[in-house]
Amino acid sequence: MWGGRFAAGPSAIMREINASIPFDKALWRQDIAASKAHVAMLGAQGIVSADDAALIADGLDKVAAEYEANGVPEDWDLEDIHMTTESRLAELIGAAAGRLHTARSRNDQVATDFRLWVRDACEQADAGLQALQVALVMRAGEHADSIMPGFTHLQTAQPVTLGHHLMAYYEMIGRDRSRFADARARMNRCPLGAAALAGTGFPIDRFRTAEALGFDGPTDNSLDSVSDRDFALDYLMAAAQCSLHLSRLAEEFIIWASQPFGFVTLPDSLSTGSSIMPQKKNPDAAELVRGHSGRIAGCLTALMITMKGLPLAYSKDMQDDKPPVFEAAGLLALSIAAMTGMVAKAAFRTPRMRAAAELGYATATDLADWLVRQANIPFREAHHITGSAVKLAESRGVALDQLPLADLKAIDTRIDERVYAALSVEASVAARASHGGTAPVEVRKRVAEARVALGLED
Ligand code: ARG
């Protein structure tokens, strides 16, 4: 393709280090689509004849059909998907194939193909995350009343409901979806026609190609067009953030499935056994989701570091933009699918969760709140009185509501028998009905809103 200037061919090392076809063949659909939009525009503008434009478009369809049937051939001499396709086109239709590259460069071509690919990846992530949200909302609806311990520092803090806990992840995933949507909206401008870096002298119509490819319009600076990879970074940032959330959810399942917790039985379909210990059922899928988040963060770091020192405009370093994005997209799709299955199929052991919520003086705050409300005691003082009650209960190895009234009165005379109603875990969660609180009535409201937002209601 560029032999005219060279006396000798590339060395074997040069060929190998230069070849991106092993990975950028994944862009073949986008490459064909962008070439078809380009040649239709060249024909419409009279830059190539209508006959040649039609011949090229037909030829591109034939190449696409071959790729679909047999895969993309990997010839390192042809470097990348762009030259592979053009060379096959020339074999199929002859000299007219050489007109396709009029008024474009591989620099704007790859920028366009890759944007199209990443745009699809944003849509796929969104679809997967929507399914995960549906699973979360279904299970949260089932468990709006199921009581479990809520933790801070992984120490029992206050009782919460399992539905509330699951809806926390619904919120996180909602922010991820908005990040992918935001990235998609920002990247949706077409670099095709920026040519190598400076634009072109041919009378092209960049608005036409942009529209044909579903972009909102052309990009506005040719140098930026061929050197910008923000769209890939935006995608990776959204993917990395999302994978952190999936990793945290995975970690919950790993802890909950451990024997001392025993809050959940994982689906067999997403667990593995041990080759030596017959009793084992390991949460491997969740552990791999947790592990994959590290790799996805690594993909983001890789591309940030590739890009950080590059002057305008295109540099070949940028060919390395694709592997981390492809890798992250594959890992993310698997992670989303694994967590969706886990949420949908896990068997929550609600009696154990409830029993655990009774341990650790989870309703101590309710005693303090009761003192504030019923006896008009300042919260700090109520906190102190409650601390003495917890200390006494702990020394006797009983729960707070098992302390006789006489002992409670000995700690503070203002305590009376009505306090016991406030000390149950049910009363504790029911009391927390502030907006966004854990009370079952609030959780049901959030679930109902989420079902509407997800289109689960008409
Ligand atoms: N395979 C190249 C890439 O992905 C295409 C652009 C090559 N441009 C060039 N001037 N060598 O970055």
Coordinates of N, CA and C and ligand atoms in Angstrom, one line a residue, residues 20 24 79-80 82 105-107 110 229 314-316 318-319 321-322, ligand 1:
S20 N -1.5 -5.2 13.3 CA -2.6 -5.1 14.3 C -3.8 -6.0 13.9
D24 N -7.3 -6.1 15.5 CA -8.3 -5.1 15.0 C -9.2 -5.7 13.9
E79 N -1.0 -5.7 7.5 CA -1.0 -4.9 8.7 C -2.3 -4.9 9.5
D80 N -3.4 -4.3 8.9 CA -4.6 -4.1 9.7 C -5.8 -4.4 9.0
H82 N -8.0 -2.4 7.8 CA -8.3 -1.5 6.7 C -7.6 -2.0 5.4
S105 N -7.9 8.7 5.1 CA -6.7 8.2 5.5 C -7.0 7.1 6.5
R106 N -6.1 6.2 6.8 CA -6.4 5.2 7.8 C -6.5 5.9 9.1
N107 N -6.0 7.1 9.3 CA -6.1 7.8 10.6 C -7.5 8.1 10.9
V110 N -9.6 4.6 11.1 CA -9.6 3.9 12.3 C -10.3 4.6 13.5
R229 N -8.7 10.0 21.6 CA -9.2 8.7 22.0 C -10.0 8.9 23.4
Y314 N -1.9 12.0 14.9 CA -1.8 10.5 15.1 C -0.4 10.1 15.3
S315 N -0.2 9.1 16.2 CA 1.1 8.4 16.4 C 0.7 6.9 16.5
K316 N 1.7 6.1 16.1 CA 1.4 4.7 16.0 C 1.1 4.0 17.3
M318 N -1.0 4.8 19.2 CA -2.4 4.8 19.3 C -3.0 3.5 18.8
Q319 N -2.3 2.7 18.0 CA -2.7 1.4 17.6 C -3.0 0.5 18.8
D321 N -4.5 1.3 21.3 CA -5.7 1.6 22.0 C -6.7 0.5 22.1
K322 N -6.7 -0.4 21.1 CA -7.8 -1.3 21.0 C -7.7 -2.5 22.0
Ligands
ARG1 N1 -3.8 0.1 12.3 C1 -3.7 1.5 12.6 C2 -4.2 1.8 14.0 O1 -5.0 1.1 14.5 C3 -4.4 2.3 11.5 C4 -3.9 3.7 11.4 C5 -2.5 3.7 10.7 N2 -2.1 5.0 10.3 C6 -0.9 5.2 9.9 N3 -0.6 6.4 9.5 N4 0.1 4.3 10.0 O2 -3.9 2.8 14.6

